């Protein structure tokens, strides 16, 4: 049978819509799901995606991608590549699998919501492809680590993590529920494809793929690249939606972008920062996290939103200053509270690594080095109990990350402090002014109780360290420990078992150090 | 982090038979540390005892010990060490700062 040429049918098929006669428009596209707001209905006729694809083309391309990724995996299955990978790099991969695999599944629902409630036929069509993409991403992100479970049970958390109450997962769930599931679809399109996927994941996947290749993890690099090509396509639902929103309600557009960028940046500082500046072996690091964020996230994102006539977010200076500190605090916290994670954090503070950190972050020694010195002394003097926690950090009511990690010690502008808010007789605590403001404005869609609130509310029983770890789903064979069995600390050993890096700066009054 | 003890206080605190006072969870920072922590004090604790409970989770772990007394602050004001937590009006979920006396 002869086929009609693509150009004859494509525009009708991709943007099919009709006048409703048996039901009200509002019943089909209710405000709370579609989020019309101030945008007139006819404005959506302009929605036009920059990258166009037909279903047969989509299937052919996806088949090719799948064949590529899975055949490389099959070939490598019999090799010794995995055994030769650095333990620090494996932690990057484990963190990624646990933190991302089932978020891809959550994104299937976000795409499906846009496929049903999106206000233009072309948008709904694009979202169908997006939902198929995210289904593939979930499958591949679960399949690749599955074969490794026999070698290391921490890989089981690729599937398990998102179904637990681990603190990192509660933080991710809170952010992504607020981004994908709670809001109407216009907000979803600005938050997920535009701000998060265009602003963060596209570039993160490129950087992560390069680091994976450099570290010799060809499978991971292949998987990530394969996913990224889909992201680059379906993330384009954001631009046309934003264009229409900016025209009719620029204030709303600015707010959605501002709050999502902040929440994503906070989460990225724990998901990506430690991996780039501490876990990736020193000789394989291409850029520091700060350099990467400045170049790929901050610069590009600002250019992009300014192209749409939007302004720099109100907290921009605070975000930029945070590139010097947030992820260092979070890395230190993850290492100190290491039994609460499903990977093996690598401390990343050998003398050479500290030289690198000092070169990239001039205040690192003063702000964080002296804390690591105390930890190193405890490790080298067999005081391991002093290197393990007996309580929990207080967590932010918005981002769910520890309060203090949006600032740093010895930092006059952004010190360690809580930004409290009394509401209905209850005190909420926040890590920063932006988190407090976002929570206040959007508390109906962004409020989840923190682990601290659940502990104090009696949800965690028994309220002991063991009880908390059990409640988080961590079992002895999975809970995190130092990636290298603390061998790195021996580099600092001298006669009395203590040592300090030459860059270290004293902060104690003379004569009182080390008592 | 595998011992069976109360997550919010020193081991000997949990080992005591029955605490006499009411627990008051506070959001505490020890000077020069990098993070605020959940510390459970009792309303009958003196401020000096409460300061020790905060220090227990930080000093010698992430901040070097010093030969100096501890100072307990709420909203920037120093709270006298002999007062109890209840007398000082410290309520659950308050932010407190403990540091060294200069």
Coordinates of C-alpha atoms in Angstrom, one line a residue:
Chain A
X1 CA 0.0 0.0 0.0
X2 CA 1.3 3.4 -1.0
X3 CA 2.2 5.7 2.0
X4 CA 1.1 9.3 2.2
X5 CA 4.2 11.5 2.3
X6 CA 5.0 12.7 5.9
X7 CA 4.5 16.4 5.1
X8 CA 0.9 15.8 4.0
X9 CA -0.3 14.3 7.3
X10 CA 2.2 15.2 10.0
X11 CA 0.8 18.6 11.1
X12 CA -2.7 17.3 11.4
X13 CA -1.6 14.2 13.3
X14 CA 0.7 16.0 15.7
X15 CA -1.7 18.8 16.5
X16 CA -5.1 17.1 16.4
X17 CA -7.7 18.9 18.5
X18 CA -11.5 19.3 18.4
X19 CA -14.3 21.4 19.7
X20 CA -16.1 19.8 22.6
X21 CA -19.9 19.6 22.3
X22 CA -21.1 17.0 24.9
X23 CA -19.0 18.2 27.8
X24 CA -17.7 21.5 29.1
X25 CA -14.1 22.5 28.4
X26 CA -13.6 23.0 32.1
X27 CA -14.7 19.4 32.8
X28 CA -12.1 18.0 30.4
X29 CA -9.3 20.4 31.3
X30 CA -10.0 21.4 34.9
X31 CA -8.1 24.4 36.2
X32 CA -6.5 22.4 39.1
X33 CA -5.0 19.9 36.6
X34 CA -4.4 22.1 33.5
X35 CA -3.7 25.4 35.2
X36 CA -5.1 27.8 32.6
X37 CA -4.7 30.8 34.9
X38 CA -4.6 34.0 32.9
X39 CA -3.8 32.3 29.6
X40 CA -6.8 32.5 27.1
X41 CA -7.7 29.3 25.5
X42 CA -6.9 30.4 22.0
X43 CA -3.3 31.2 23.0
X44 CA -2.4 27.5 23.0
X45 CA -2.9 27.2 19.2
X46 CA 0.6 28.8 19.0
X47 CA 2.3 25.9 20.9
X48 CA 5.0 24.6 18.6
X49 CA 7.8 22.1 19.5
X50 CA 11.1 22.8 17.9
X51 CA 12.0 19.1 17.4
X52 CA 9.4 17.1 15.5
X53 CA 9.1 13.3 15.3
X54 CA 6.6 10.8 14.0
X55 CA 5.8 7.6 15.8
X56 CA 7.5 5.3 13.2
X57 CA 10.6 7.5 13.4
X58 CA 10.5 7.5 17.1
X59 CA 10.3 3.7 17.3
X60 CA 13.2 3.2 14.8
X61 CA 15.5 5.6 16.7
X62 CA 14.7 4.2 20.1
X63 CA 15.2 0.6 18.8
X64 CA 18.7 1.6 17.6
X65 CA 19.5 3.2 20.9
X66 CA 18.4 0.2 22.9
X67 CA 20.3 -2.2 20.7
X68 CA 23.5 -0.1 21.1
X69 CA 23.3 0.2 24.9
X70 CA 22.3 -3.4 25.6
X71 CA 24.7 -5.0 23.1
X72 CA 27.7 -3.2 24.7
X73 CA 26.5 -4.4 28.1
X74 CA 26.2 -8.0 26.9
X75 CA 29.8 -7.9 25.6
X76 CA 31.2 -6.4 28.8
X77 CA 29.3 -8.8 31.0
X78 CA 32.0 -11.3 30.7
X79 CA 34.9 -8.9 31.1
X80 CA 36.7 -7.8 34.3
X81 CA 35.8 -4.2 33.8
X82 CA 33.6 -3.9 37.0
X83 CA 36.3 -5.5 39.2
X84 CA 38.8 -2.8 38.1
X85 CA 36.5 0.2 38.8
X86 CA 37.5 2.5 41.6
X87 CA 35.4 2.2 44.7
X88 CA 34.8 6.0 44.7
X89 CA 33.5 5.9 41.2
X90 CA 31.2 2.9 42.1
X91 CA 29.7 5.1 44.8
X92 CA 28.9 7.8 42.2
X93 CA 27.1 5.1 40.2
X94 CA 25.3 3.6 43.2
X95 CA 24.1 7.0 44.4
X96 CA 22.9 7.8 40.9
X97 CA 21.0 4.5 40.5
X98 CA 19.3 4.7 43.8
X99 CA 18.5 8.4 43.5
X100 CA 17.4 8.4 39.9
X101 CA 16.1 5.1 38.6
X102 CA 12.6 5.4 40.1
X103 CA 12.5 9.1 39.7
X104 CA 12.5 8.2 36.0
X105 CA 9.3 6.2 36.8
X106 CA 7.8 9.3 38.5
X107 CA 8.6 11.2 35.4
X108 CA 6.4 8.8 33.4
X109 CA 3.4 10.0 35.4
X110 CA 4.4 13.6 35.0
X111 CA 4.6 13.1 31.2
X112 CA 1.3 11.3 31.2
X113 CA -0.4 14.1 33.1
X114 CA 0.8 16.5 30.4
X115 CA -0.3 14.0 27.7
X116 CA -3.8 14.1 29.2
X117 CA -4.2 17.6 30.5
X118 CA -1.8 19.6 28.2
X119 CA -3.7 22.4 26.5
X120 CA -2.4 21.9 23.0
X121 CA -2.7 18.8 20.8
X122 CA 1.0 19.1 19.8
X123 CA 2.0 19.3 23.4
X124 CA 0.0 16.2 24.4
X125 CA 1.6 14.4 21.4
X126 CA 5.1 15.3 22.5
X127 CA 4.3 14.2 26.1
X128 CA 3.3 10.8 24.9
X129 CA 6.8 10.4 23.5
X130 CA 8.1 11.7 26.8
X131 CA 6.2 9.1 28.8
X132 CA 7.6 6.3 26.5
X133 CA 11.1 7.8 27.0
X134 CA 10.8 7.8 30.8
X135 CA 9.5 4.3 30.8
X136 CA 12.7 3.2 28.9
X137 CA 14.9 5.2 31.3
X138 CA 13.3 3.4 34.3
X139 CA 13.8 0.0 32.7
X140 CA 17.4 0.6 31.6
X141 CA 18.3 2.2 35.0
X142 CA 17.0 -0.8 36.8
X143 CA 18.3 -3.5 34.4
X144 CA 22.0 -2.3 34.3
X145 CA 22.6 -2.4 38.1
X146 CA 20.6 -5.6 38.5
X147 CA 23.4 -7.9 37.3
X148 CA 25.7 -6.3 39.9
X149 CA 23.6 -7.2 43.0
X150 CA 25.4 -10.5 43.3
X151 CA 28.7 -8.7 43.4
X152 CA 27.7 -5.9 45.8
X153 CA 24.3 -5.8 47.6
X154 CA 24.3 -2.0 47.6
X155 CA 23.3 -2.1 43.9
X156 CA 19.9 -3.5 45.1
X157 CA 19.1 0.0 46.2
X158 CA 18.7 1.0 42.5
X159 CA 15.2 -0.4 43.0
X160 CA 14.8 -0.3 46.7
X161 CA 15.9 3.2 47.6
X162 CA 12.9 5.1 46.4
X163 CA 10.6 2.9 48.4
X164 CA 12.3 3.5 51.7
X165 CA 12.4 6.3 54.2
X166 CA 16.1 7.0 53.7
X167 CA 16.7 10.7 54.4
X168 CA 18.1 11.3 50.9
X169 CA 15.1 9.7 49.3
X170 CA 12.7 11.7 51.4
X171 CA 14.5 14.8 50.2
X172 CA 14.3 13.7 46.6
X173 CA 10.7 12.6 46.9
X174 CA 9.7 16.0 48.4
X175 CA 11.4 17.9 45.6
X176 CA 10.2 15.7 42.8
X177 CA 6.6 15.4 44.0
X178 CA 6.5 19.2 44.2
X179 CA 7.9 19.3 40.6
X180 CA 6.1 16.5 38.9
X181 CA 3.0 15.2 40.7
X182 CA 1.4 18.0 42.8
X183 CA 1.2 20.9 40.4
X184 CA -1.0 21.5 37.3
X185 CA 0.6 20.6 34.0
X186 CA 1.6 24.1 32.9
X187 CA 3.7 24.3 36.1
X188 CA 5.0 20.8 35.5
X189 CA 6.2 21.8 32.0
X190 CA 8.1 24.8 33.4
X191 CA 9.4 22.9 36.3
X192 CA 10.3 19.5 34.8
X193 CA 11.2 19.8 31.1
X194 CA 12.3 23.5 31.2
X195 CA 14.0 24.1 34.5
X196 CA 15.1 20.7 35.7
X197 CA 15.8 18.8 32.5
X198 CA 17.1 21.6 30.3
X199 CA 18.8 23.4 33.2
X200 CA 20.2 20.5 35.1
X201 CA 19.9 16.9 33.9
X202 CA 20.9 17.4 30.3
X203 CA 24.2 18.9 31.3
X204 CA 24.6 16.6 34.3
X205 CA 24.2 13.6 32.1
X206 CA 26.8 14.9 29.7
X207 CA 29.3 15.5 32.5
X208 CA 28.5 12.2 34.2
X209 CA 28.9 10.3 31.0
X210 CA 32.4 11.9 30.5
X211 CA 33.4 11.1 34.1
X212 CA 32.2 7.5 33.7
X213 CA 34.2 7.0 30.5
X214 CA 37.3 8.5 32.1
X215 CA 36.8 6.2 35.1
X216 CA 36.5 3.2 32.8
X217 CA 32.8 2.5 33.4
X218 CA 31.8 2.1 29.8
X219 CA 28.4 0.5 30.6
X220 CA 27.4 3.4 32.7
X221 CA 28.6 6.0 30.2
X222 CA 26.7 4.2 27.5
X223 CA 23.5 4.0 29.5
X224 CA 23.6 7.7 30.5
X225 CA 24.3 8.9 26.9
X226 CA 21.5 6.8 25.7
X227 CA 19.1 8.4 28.2
X228 CA 20.4 11.9 27.6
X229 CA 19.5 11.9 23.9
X230 CA 15.8 11.3 24.9
X231 CA 16.0 14.0 27.5
X232 CA 17.3 16.5 25.0
X233 CA 14.2 15.9 22.9
X234 CA 11.3 15.8 25.4
X235 CA 12.7 18.6 27.5
X236 CA 11.6 20.8 24.6
X237 CA 8.1 20.8 25.9
X238 CA 9.3 23.5 28.3
X239 CA 10.2 26.2 25.9
X240 CA 6.9 26.6 23.9
X241 CA 4.9 26.4 27.2
X242 CA 7.1 29.0 28.8
X243 CA 6.8 31.3 25.8
X244 CA 3.0 31.4 26.1
X245 CA 3.1 31.7 29.9
X246 CA 5.5 34.6 29.8
X247 CA 3.3 36.4 27.3
X248 CA 0.2 36.2 29.5
X249 CA 1.5 35.9 33.1
X250 CA 5.2 36.7 33.4
X251 CA 5.1 36.9 37.2
X252 CA 3.9 33.3 37.5
X253 CA 6.6 32.1 35.0
X254 CA 9.3 33.9 37.0
X255 CA 8.1 32.4 40.3
X256 CA 7.9 28.8 39.0
X257 CA 11.4 29.0 37.5
X258 CA 12.9 30.7 40.5
X259 CA 11.6 28.2 43.0
X260 CA 12.4 25.1 40.9
X261 CA 15.9 26.3 40.1
X262 CA 16.6 26.8 43.9
X263 CA 15.1 23.4 44.9
X264 CA 17.0 21.6 42.1
X265 CA 20.3 23.4 43.0
X266 CA 20.0 22.3 46.6
X267 CA 19.4 18.7 45.6
X268 CA 22.2 18.8 43.0
X269 CA 24.7 19.9 45.6
X270 CA 24.3 16.5 47.3
X271 CA 23.6 14.3 44.3
X272 CA 26.3 15.7 42.0
X273 CA 28.7 17.8 44.1
X274 CA 30.4 15.1 46.2
X275 CA 30.6 12.8 43.2
X276 CA 32.6 15.4 41.2
X277 CA 34.8 16.8 43.9
X278 CA 35.4 13.8 46.2
X279 CA 34.4 10.4 44.8
X280 CA 35.8 10.7 41.3
X281 CA 39.4 9.7 41.5
X282 CA 41.6 12.8 41.5
X283 CA 43.5 12.0 38.2
X284 CA 40.2 11.6 36.4
X285 CA 38.6 14.9 37.4
X286 CA 38.1 17.3 34.6
X287 CA 36.4 20.2 36.3
X288 CA 35.5 21.1 39.9
X289 CA 31.8 21.1 40.7
X290 CA 31.9 24.9 41.1
X291 CA 33.5 25.3 37.6
X292 CA 31.0 22.9 36.1
X293 CA 28.0 24.7 37.7
X294 CA 29.3 28.1 36.7
X295 CA 29.9 27.2 33.1
X296 CA 27.1 24.7 32.3
X297 CA 24.3 25.4 34.7
X298 CA 24.5 29.1 35.9
X299 CA 25.8 30.7 32.7
X300 CA 23.6 28.7 30.2
X301 CA 20.5 28.9 32.3
X302 CA 20.7 32.6 32.9
X303 CA 21.2 33.2 29.1
X304 CA 18.2 31.0 28.5
X305 CA 15.7 32.7 30.9
X306 CA 16.9 36.1 29.8
X307 CA 16.1 35.1 26.2
X308 CA 12.5 34.7 27.4
X309 CA 12.5 38.1 28.9
X310 CA 12.8 36.8 32.5
X311 CA 15.0 38.1 35.3
X312 CA 17.8 36.6 37.3
X313 CA 16.2 34.8 40.3
X314 CA 16.2 37.0 43.4
X315 CA 18.6 34.8 45.3
X316 CA 21.2 34.6 42.5
X317 CA 24.1 35.9 44.6
X318 CA 23.3 33.4 47.4
X319 CA 23.2 30.5 44.9
X320 CA 26.5 31.5 43.4
X321 CA 28.2 31.9 46.8
X322 CA 26.8 28.5 47.7
X323 CA 28.9 26.9 44.9
X324 CA 31.9 27.4 47.2
X325 CA 30.3 25.7 50.2
X326 CA 27.1 23.7 49.9
X327 CA 28.4 20.5 48.5
X328 CA 31.5 20.5 50.8
X329 CA 29.1 20.6 53.9
X330 CA 26.9 18.0 52.4
X331 CA 29.8 15.7 51.6
X332 CA 31.1 16.0 55.1
X333 CA 27.6 15.3 56.4
X334 CA 27.2 12.3 54.2
X335 CA 30.6 10.9 55.2
X336 CA 30.0 11.5 59.0
X337 CA 26.4 10.0 58.8
X338 CA 27.7 7.3 56.4
X339 CA 25.6 4.4 57.9
X340 CA 22.5 6.2 56.6
X341 CA 23.4 5.9 52.9
X342 CA 23.4 3.0 50.5
X343 CA 26.9 3.7 49.0
X344 CA 30.4 3.9 50.4
X345 CA 31.4 7.6 50.6
X346 CA 35.0 8.2 49.8
X347 CA 36.4 10.8 52.1
X348 CA 38.5 12.4 49.3
X349 CA 40.8 14.3 51.6
X350 CA 44.3 12.8 51.1
X351 CA 47.0 15.4 51.1
X352 CA 47.0 15.6 47.3
X353 CA 43.2 15.8 47.2
X354 CA 43.3 18.6 49.7
X355 CA 45.8 20.5 47.6
X356 CA 43.3 20.2 44.7
X357 CA 40.4 21.4 46.9
X358 CA 42.5 24.3 48.2
X359 CA 43.4 25.3 44.7
X360 CA 39.7 25.2 43.6
X361 CA 38.2 26.6 46.8
X362 CA 40.5 29.0 48.6
X363 CA 38.5 28.9 51.9
X364 CA 38.1 25.1 52.0
X365 CA 40.9 24.5 54.6
X366 CA 39.6 27.2 57.0
X367 CA 36.0 26.2 56.6
X368 CA 36.2 22.4 56.3
X369 CA 39.8 21.2 56.6
X370 CA 40.1 21.7 60.3
X371 CA 37.0 19.6 60.8
X372 CA 38.5 16.8 58.7
X373 CA 41.7 17.1 60.8
X374 CA 39.8 16.2 64.0
X375 CA 38.2 13.3 62.2
X376 CA 41.6 12.1 60.8
X377 CA 43.1 12.2 64.3
X378 CA 40.2 10.1 65.7
X379 CA 40.6 7.5 62.9
X380 CA 44.4 7.3 63.4
X381 CA 43.9 6.9 67.2
X382 CA 41.3 4.2 66.9
X383 CA 38.6 6.4 68.3
X384 CA 36.1 5.3 65.6
X385 CA 33.1 5.8 67.8
X386 CA 33.9 9.6 67.6
X387 CA 33.7 9.4 63.9
X388 CA 30.1 8.1 63.9
X389 CA 26.9 9.9 64.8
X390 CA 24.7 9.5 67.8
X391 CA 22.0 12.0 66.8
X392 CA 20.6 13.4 63.5
X393 CA 21.2 16.7 61.8
X394 CA 18.2 19.1 62.0
X395 CA 16.6 19.1 58.5
X396 CA 15.2 21.9 56.5
X397 CA 11.4 21.9 56.1
X398 CA 11.7 22.6 52.4
X399 CA 14.7 20.9 50.9
X400 CA 15.1 18.3 53.7
X401 CA 18.8 18.8 53.8
X402 CA 20.7 19.5 57.0
X403 CA 20.4 23.0 58.4
X404 CA 23.9 24.5 58.1
X405 CA 24.6 23.1 54.6
X406 CA 23.4 26.2 52.9
X407 CA 26.1 28.1 54.7
X408 CA 29.5 27.2 56.2
X409 CA 31.6 27.8 59.3
X410 CA 33.7 30.9 59.2
X411 CA 31.4 32.6 56.7
X412 CA 30.1 36.0 57.7
X413 CA 27.7 36.4 54.8
X414 CA 26.1 32.9 55.0
X415 CA 26.8 31.5 58.4
X416 CA 25.5 28.3 60.0
X417 CA 22.1 29.2 61.3
X418 CA 18.4 28.3 61.0
X419 CA 15.9 30.5 59.4
X420 CA 12.8 29.7 61.5
X421 CA 9.2 30.5 60.8
X422 CA 6.3 30.3 63.3
X423 CA 3.1 29.3 61.6
X424 CA -0.1 28.2 63.5
X425 CA 1.9 28.0 66.7
X426 CA 4.5 25.6 65.3
X427 CA 8.1 26.5 64.6
X428 CA 9.4 25.3 61.2
X429 CA 13.2 25.5 60.5
X430 CA 14.8 26.2 57.1
X431 CA 18.4 26.1 55.8
X432 CA 18.1 29.4 54.0
X433 CA 15.9 32.4 53.3
X434 CA 14.9 31.1 49.8
X435 CA 13.8 27.7 51.2
X436 CA 11.7 29.6 53.8
X437 CA 10.1 31.9 51.2
X438 CA 9.4 29.1 48.8
X439 CA 7.8 27.0 51.5
X440 CA 5.7 29.9 52.7
X441 CA 4.3 30.6 49.2
X442 CA 3.8 27.0 48.1
X443 CA 3.4 25.1 51.4
X444 CA 0.3 23.4 50.1
X445 CA 2.2 21.5 47.4
X446 CA 5.7 21.3 48.9
X447 CA 5.2 20.2 52.5
X448 CA 6.4 16.8 53.7
X449 CA 7.4 16.1 57.3
X450 CA 11.1 15.8 57.8
X451 CA 12.8 12.8 59.4
X452 CA 13.3 14.9 62.5
X453 CA 9.5 15.7 62.7
X454 CA 8.7 12.0 62.1
X455 CA 11.2 11.0 64.9
X456 CA 9.7 13.6 67.4
X457 CA 6.2 12.6 66.4
X458 CA 6.8 9.0 67.4
X459 CA 6.7 7.6 63.9
X460 CA 10.2 6.0 64.3
X461 CA 10.3 3.3 66.9
X462 CA 12.3 2.6 68.8
X463 CA 13.7 6.2 68.7
X464 CA 17.3 4.9 68.8
X465 CA 20.1 5.0 66.3
X466 CA 19.3 1.3 65.4
X467 CA 15.6 2.2 65.2
X468 CA 16.3 5.1 62.8
X469 CA 18.5 3.0 60.5
X470 CA 15.9 0.2 60.5
X471 CA 13.2 2.7 59.7
X472 CA 15.2 4.0 56.8
X473 CA 15.5 0.4 55.5
X474 CA 19.2 0.1 56.0
X475 CA 20.5 -3.3 56.8
X476 CA 24.1 -4.1 57.9
X477 CA 25.3 -5.5 54.5
X478 CA 24.1 -2.3 52.7
X479 CA 24.7 0.6 55.1
X480 CA 27.5 2.8 54.0
X481 CA 31.1 2.8 55.3
X482 CA 34.3 4.5 54.2
X483 CA 35.1 3.5 50.6
X484 CA 38.7 2.6 51.3
X485 CA 38.5 1.2 54.8
X486 CA 40.1 4.5 56.2
X487 CA 43.5 3.7 54.6
X488 CA 43.7 7.2 53.3
X489 CA 43.9 8.6 56.9
X490 CA 47.2 6.8 57.5
X491 CA 48.9 9.3 55.2
X492 CA 48.6 11.8 58.0
X493 CA 50.1 9.5 60.7
X494 CA 53.2 10.7 62.5
X495 CA 54.8 10.0 65.8
X496 CA 51.8 10.9 68.0
X497 CA 49.2 9.7 65.6
X498 CA 48.0 13.1 64.7
X499 CA 48.7 15.1 61.6
X500 CA 47.6 18.2 59.9
X501 CA 47.7 19.2 56.3
X502 CA 50.1 22.1 55.5
X503 CA 47.3 24.2 54.2
X504 CA 45.4 23.9 57.4
X505 CA 44.6 27.2 59.2
X506 CA 44.4 27.4 62.9
X507 CA 41.2 28.8 64.4
X508 CA 41.8 28.1 68.1
X509 CA 43.5 30.5 70.4
X510 CA 47.2 30.0 70.7
X511 CA 48.2 27.1 72.9
X512 CA 44.7 25.5 73.0
X513 CA 44.9 23.3 69.9
X514 CA 44.7 19.6 70.2
X515 CA 44.0 19.3 73.9
Chain B
X1 CA 26.2 4.1 64.6
X2 CA 25.1 0.6 65.7
X3 CA 24.8 1.0 69.4
X4 CA 21.4 0.8 71.0
X5 CA 21.0 4.1 72.6
X6 CA 18.8 7.1 72.4
X7 CA 19.5 9.0 69.2
X8 CA 19.3 12.3 70.9
X9 CA 21.5 12.1 73.9
X10 CA 24.7 10.6 75.4
X11 CA 24.8 6.9 76.2
X12 CA 24.7 7.4 79.9
X13 CA 21.5 9.5 79.6
X14 CA 19.7 6.6 77.9
X15 CA 21.0 4.2 80.5
X16 CA 19.4 6.2 83.4
X17 CA 16.2 4.6 84.7
X18 CA 13.6 7.3 84.2
X19 CA 14.4 10.9 83.4
X20 CA 12.7 13.2 85.8
X21 CA 12.1 16.1 83.5
X22 CA 10.2 16.5 80.3
X23 CA 12.2 16.2 77.1
X24 CA 12.7 19.4 75.2
X25 CA 14.1 18.8 71.6
X26 CA 16.2 21.7 70.5
X27 CA 17.9 22.6 67.2
X28 CA 21.4 23.1 68.4
X29 CA 24.6 24.4 66.8
X30 CA 28.0 24.2 68.5
X31 CA 30.3 27.1 67.5
X32 CA 32.6 26.3 64.5
X33 CA 30.7 23.1 63.6
X34 CA 29.1 22.8 60.2
X35 CA 25.6 21.6 60.9
X36 CA 22.8 22.0 63.4
X37 CA 21.6 18.9 65.3
X38 CA 18.7 17.5 67.2
X39 CA 19.6 17.5 70.9
X40 CA 17.2 16.3 73.5
X41 CA 17.5 18.2 76.8
X42 CA 15.2 18.0 79.8
X43 CA 13.3 20.9 81.1
X44 CA 14.9 20.2 84.5
X45 CA 18.5 20.3 83.1
X46 CA 20.5 23.3 84.1
X47 CA 21.8 25.3 81.2
X48 CA 25.3 24.1 82.0
X49 CA 24.0 20.5 81.6
X50 CA 22.2 21.3 78.4
X51 CA 25.4 22.9 77.0
X52 CA 27.3 19.7 77.8
X53 CA 24.7 17.6 76.0
X54 CA 25.2 19.7 72.9
X55 CA 29.0 19.6 73.2
X56 CA 28.9 15.8 73.6
X57 CA 27.9 15.4 69.9
X58 CA 30.5 17.8 68.5
X59 CA 33.6 18.4 70.7
X60 CA 36.3 15.9 70.0
X61 CA 34.3 14.6 67.0
X62 CA 34.5 17.6 64.7
X63 CA 35.7 20.5 66.8
X64 CA 38.9 20.3 68.9
X65 CA 38.4 20.4 72.7
X66 CA 39.5 23.6 74.4
X67 CA 40.3 24.3 78.0
X68 CA 37.4 26.8 78.3
X69 CA 33.9 26.9 79.8
X70 CA 30.8 26.6 77.6
X71 CA 28.4 29.4 76.9
X72 CA 24.7 28.8 76.0
X73 CA 23.0 31.4 73.8
X74 CA 19.4 31.8 72.6
X75 CA 18.7 34.6 70.1
X76 CA 22.2 36.0 70.7
X77 CA 21.6 36.3 74.5
X78 CA 23.8 34.4 77.0
X79 CA 21.7 32.3 79.3
X80 CA 23.0 31.9 82.9
X81 CA 24.3 28.4 83.5
X82 CA 22.5 27.9 86.8
X83 CA 19.0 28.3 85.4
X84 CA 17.0 25.3 84.3
X85 CA 15.9 24.9 80.7
X86 CA 12.3 25.5 81.9
X87 CA 13.3 28.6 83.9
X88 CA 15.2 30.0 80.9
X89 CA 12.0 29.6 78.8
X90 CA 13.5 27.4 76.2
X91 CA 10.7 25.7 74.4
X92 CA 10.7 22.6 72.1
X93 CA 12.1 23.3 68.6
X94 CA 14.0 26.4 69.7
X95 CA 17.3 27.2 68.0
X96 CA 20.3 27.3 70.5
X97 CA 24.0 28.1 70.1
X98 CA 26.7 26.7 72.4
X99 CA 30.2 28.0 72.2
X100 CA 33.4 28.6 74.2
X101 CA 33.7 31.3 76.8
X102 CA 36.3 33.8 75.5

